[in-house]
Amino acid sequence: MIKVKDLEFEISITSEDIEHRIESLAERINFDYEGKCPIIIAILNGSFIFAADITRHFNFDHEIHFAKYSSYQGTQSTGNVKSLLGMPADITDRDIIIIEDIVDSGVTMSAILSELESKGPRSVEICTLLMKPENLKVDINVKYCAFEIPNLFVVGYGLDYDGLGRNYPDIYTVCDN
Ligand code: IMP
Ligand code: MG
């Protein structure tokens, strides 16, 4: 049990489980991108640890960029997605892999997808650590997902509650009392 600000959380995915899932996900991605040179776009802040861990298993050439969007305040999505840092200038005819910490309602991801798709990439795929399928409100295709989780707030392994809790190596789910 950990406490972050006013909320208590219990462990739900251990760092060992995360490591194993990342290895098998990276194996699939290595197979799919062999001989290609995609641009990886890691979405800040939440994906910084996941991006650092999974890209170290990649054995194809790739470039890494970081982009920043924001839609969350506290534990609630505002539905209002703001672009806070730019995407790479030229992605024409390039393969793109977006790395995200979590696809929740999918609103953030669909804003990112429409910005990218207007720039003429060859392909765009999503690689997310977590996904809350029950909460999905838009129709997006997530090709690579490490864990599908219930519709409960989580912290750790890069994910935060009001800026805190990103440093925990494991993933914790909010307690419902
Ligand atoms: P969406 O637009 O509703 O899909 O929200 C996506 C963003 O909200 C993610 O990139 C996270 O930064 C944040 N988010 C969603 N669910 C959680 C959670 O359970 N814990 C921490 N952040 C979350
Ligand atoms: Mg995020």
Short mmCIF file of C-alpha atoms and ligand atoms in Angstrom, two decimals:
data_model
loop_
_atom_site.label_atom_id
_atom_site.label_comp_id
_atom_site.label_asym_id
_atom_site.label_seq_id
_atom_site.Cartn_x
_atom_site.Cartn_y
_atom_site.Cartn_z
CA MET A 1 0.00 0.00 0.00
CA ILE A 2 1.28 3.48 -0.85
CA LYS A 3 -0.17 6.92 -0.32
CA VAL A 4 0.06 9.64 -2.98
CA LYS A 5 -1.41 12.94 -1.80
CA ASP A 6 -4.88 12.12 -0.43
CA LEU A 7 -5.27 8.71 -2.09
CA GLU A 8 -4.19 5.17 -1.19
CA PHE A 9 -3.03 2.76 -3.85
CA GLU A 10 -2.30 -0.96 -3.88
CA ILE A 11 0.15 -2.77 -6.13
CA SER A 12 -1.45 -4.24 -9.27
CA ILE A 13 1.36 -4.92 -11.78
CA THR A 14 4.87 -5.70 -10.57
CA SER A 15 8.03 -4.46 -12.23
CA GLU A 16 8.86 -8.09 -13.14
CA ASP A 17 5.53 -8.47 -14.98
CA ILE A 18 6.13 -5.17 -16.75
CA GLU A 19 9.59 -6.25 -17.82
CA HIS A 20 8.36 -9.58 -19.23
CA ARG A 21 5.49 -7.99 -21.16
CA ILE A 22 7.81 -5.33 -22.56
CA GLU A 23 10.20 -8.01 -23.79
CA SER A 24 7.49 -9.92 -25.64
CA LEU A 25 5.93 -6.73 -27.07
CA ALA A 26 9.38 -5.61 -28.27
CA GLU A 27 9.86 -8.98 -29.97
CA ARG A 28 6.69 -8.43 -32.02
CA ILE A 29 7.73 -4.88 -32.88
CA ASN A 30 11.23 -6.03 -33.86
CA PHE A 31 9.63 -8.54 -36.25
CA ASP A 32 7.24 -5.96 -37.75
CA TYR A 33 9.88 -3.22 -38.25
CA GLU A 34 12.85 -5.27 -39.41
CA GLY A 35 14.62 -3.35 -42.20
CA LYS A 36 12.54 -0.19 -41.61
CA CYS A 37 13.58 3.02 -39.89
CA PRO A 38 10.53 4.41 -38.07
CA ILE A 39 10.23 7.62 -36.12
CA ILE A 40 9.25 6.85 -32.54
CA ILE A 41 7.22 9.59 -30.89
CA ALA A 42 7.06 9.21 -27.12
CA ILE A 43 4.28 11.21 -25.49
CA LEU A 44 5.48 13.13 -22.41
CA ASN A 45 5.38 13.08 -19.50
CA GLY A 46 3.85 9.69 -18.70
CA SER A 47 5.65 7.50 -21.25
CA PHE A 48 9.23 8.47 -20.44
CA ILE A 49 10.05 5.31 -18.47
CA PHE A 50 8.16 2.92 -20.76
CA ALA A 51 9.78 4.51 -23.84
CA ALA A 52 13.26 4.23 -22.32
CA ASP A 53 12.70 0.58 -21.39
CA ILE A 54 11.06 -0.68 -24.57
CA THR A 55 13.32 1.13 -27.04
CA ARG A 56 16.35 -0.55 -25.45
CA HIS A 57 14.94 -3.86 -26.73
CA PHE A 58 14.49 -2.57 -30.29
CA ASN A 59 17.02 -3.91 -32.78
CA PHE A 60 15.91 -1.96 -35.87
CA ASP A 61 17.14 1.56 -36.70
CA HIS A 62 14.84 4.28 -35.40
CA GLU A 63 14.73 7.95 -34.41
CA ILE A 64 13.14 9.08 -31.14
CA HIS A 65 11.18 12.30 -30.67
CA PHE A 66 9.18 13.55 -27.70
CA ALA A 67 5.87 15.34 -27.89
CA LYS A 68 3.75 16.74 -25.12
CA TYR A 69 -0.04 16.81 -24.81
CA SER A 70 -2.23 17.25 -21.82
CA SER A 71 -5.86 16.47 -20.98
CA TYR A 72 -5.81 15.39 -17.34
CA GLN A 73 -6.34 17.31 -14.11
CA GLY A 74 -6.17 15.23 -10.95
CA THR A 75 -7.82 11.89 -11.73
CA GLN A 76 -10.24 13.21 -14.39
CA SER A 77 -9.76 13.69 -18.12
CA THR A 78 -10.88 17.20 -19.11
CA GLY A 79 -11.62 16.06 -22.66
CA ASN A 80 -9.80 19.17 -23.82
CA VAL A 81 -6.50 18.08 -25.36
CA LYS A 82 -3.76 20.68 -25.62
CA SER A 83 -0.64 20.33 -27.77
CA LEU A 84 2.19 21.63 -25.59
CA LEU A 85 5.28 20.68 -27.60
CA GLY A 86 5.66 20.14 -31.32
CA MET A 87 5.87 16.99 -33.37
CA PRO A 88 8.82 16.34 -35.73
CA ALA A 89 8.66 18.72 -38.71
CA ASP A 90 8.83 16.26 -41.59
CA ILE A 91 7.21 12.85 -41.33
CA THR A 92 6.19 12.50 -44.98
CA ASP A 93 6.37 8.83 -46.06
CA ARG A 94 7.82 7.78 -42.70
CA ASP A 95 6.66 4.94 -40.48
CA ILE A 96 5.61 6.29 -37.08
CA ILE A 97 5.27 4.47 -33.76
CA ILE A 98 3.57 6.49 -31.01
CA ILE A 99 4.58 5.45 -27.50
CA GLU A 100 2.03 6.26 -24.77
CA ASP A 101 1.71 5.39 -21.10
CA ILE A 102 -2.05 4.79 -21.20
CA VAL A 103 -4.97 5.00 -23.58
CA ASP A 104 -7.96 5.82 -21.39
CA SER A 105 -10.86 7.56 -23.19
CA GLY A 106 -8.65 7.65 -26.30
CA VAL A 107 -9.33 11.37 -26.79
CA THR A 108 -5.66 12.33 -26.42
CA MET A 109 -4.55 9.62 -28.83
CA SER A 110 -7.13 10.51 -31.45
CA ALA A 111 -5.98 14.17 -31.37
CA ILE A 112 -2.38 13.02 -31.80
CA LEU A 113 -3.39 10.68 -34.65
CA SER A 114 -5.22 13.38 -36.58
CA GLU A 115 -2.29 15.79 -36.23
CA LEU A 116 0.13 13.12 -37.48
CA GLU A 117 -2.07 11.81 -40.26
CA SER A 118 -2.43 15.30 -41.76
CA LYS A 119 1.34 15.27 -42.38
CA GLY A 120 1.39 12.31 -44.77
CA PRO A 121 3.21 9.52 -42.92
CA ARG A 122 3.51 6.08 -44.53
CA SER A 123 2.09 4.37 -41.45
CA VAL A 124 1.16 5.20 -37.84
CA GLU A 125 0.88 2.58 -35.08
CA ILE A 126 0.24 2.96 -31.35
CA CYS A 127 2.32 1.26 -28.68
CA THR A 128 0.87 1.77 -25.21
CA LEU A 129 1.84 0.38 -21.84
CA LEU A 130 -1.75 0.37 -20.54
CA MET A 131 -5.23 0.58 -21.93
CA LYS A 132 -8.63 0.88 -20.22
CA PRO A 133 -10.89 -0.69 -22.90
CA GLU A 134 -14.10 -0.06 -20.89
CA ASN A 135 -13.49 3.67 -20.98
CA LEU A 136 -12.68 4.03 -24.68
CA LYS A 137 -14.85 6.73 -26.26
CA VAL A 138 -13.37 6.95 -29.75
CA ASP A 139 -12.66 4.38 -32.41
CA ILE A 140 -8.89 3.86 -32.51
CA ASN A 141 -6.81 0.86 -33.42
CA VAL A 142 -4.15 0.08 -30.80
CA LYS A 143 -1.74 -2.42 -32.34
CA TYR A 144 0.65 -2.85 -29.42
CA CYS A 145 -0.60 -2.86 -25.82
CA ALA A 146 1.27 -4.34 -22.86
CA PHE A 147 -1.66 -4.54 -20.40
CA GLU A 148 -5.43 -4.02 -20.56
CA ILE A 149 -6.63 -2.83 -17.15
CA PRO A 150 -10.01 -2.08 -15.48
CA ASN A 151 -11.38 1.44 -15.41
CA LEU A 152 -9.56 2.50 -12.23
CA PHE A 153 -6.94 5.19 -11.68
CA VAL A 154 -3.32 3.97 -11.58
CA VAL A 155 0.09 5.45 -10.73
CA GLY A 156 3.70 4.35 -10.98
CA TYR A 157 6.13 3.41 -13.75
CA GLY A 158 5.81 6.91 -15.24
CA LEU A 159 2.12 7.48 -14.49
CA ASP A 160 1.23 10.23 -12.04
CA TYR A 161 -1.45 11.54 -9.74
CA ASP A 162 -1.19 15.34 -9.90
CA GLY A 163 2.48 15.08 -10.83
CA LEU A 164 3.42 12.59 -8.13
CA GLY A 165 4.06 8.84 -8.10
CA ARG A 166 5.89 8.47 -11.43
CA ASN A 167 8.99 7.09 -9.71
CA TYR A 168 7.47 3.82 -8.40
CA PRO A 169 8.89 0.83 -10.34
CA ASP A 170 5.56 -1.07 -10.03
CA ILE A 171 2.06 0.01 -11.09
CA TYR A 172 -0.49 0.74 -8.33
CA THR A 173 -4.28 0.96 -8.51
CA VAL A 174 -6.32 3.37 -6.40
CA CYS A 175 -8.12 1.77 -3.43
CA ASP A 176 -11.90 2.24 -3.63
CA ASN A 177 -12.54 3.16 0.01
P1 IMP B 1 -7.33 9.93 -22.58
O1 IMP B 1 -7.29 11.13 -23.48
O2 IMP B 1 -8.60 9.89 -21.77
O3 IMP B 1 -7.10 8.62 -23.31
O4 IMP B 1 -6.20 10.11 -21.48
C1 IMP B 1 -4.90 9.80 -21.74
C2 IMP B 1 -3.96 10.45 -20.77
O5 IMP B 1 -4.53 10.62 -19.49
C3 IMP B 1 -2.77 9.55 -20.59
O6 IMP B 1 -1.74 9.89 -21.48
C4 IMP B 1 -2.39 9.77 -19.14
O7 IMP B 1 -1.44 10.80 -19.04
C5 IMP B 1 -3.65 10.20 -18.47
N1 IMP B 1 -4.28 9.08 -17.71
C6 IMP B 1 -5.34 8.34 -18.05
N2 IMP B 1 -5.64 7.41 -17.14
C7 IMP B 1 -4.71 7.56 -16.15
C8 IMP B 1 -4.47 6.86 -14.91
O8 IMP B 1 -5.15 5.91 -14.50
N3 IMP B 1 -3.39 7.31 -14.20
C9 IMP B 1 -2.59 8.33 -14.59
N4 IMP B 1 -2.79 9.01 -15.75
C10 IMP B 1 -3.84 8.62 -16.52
MG MG B 2 0.08 10.94 -20.75
#
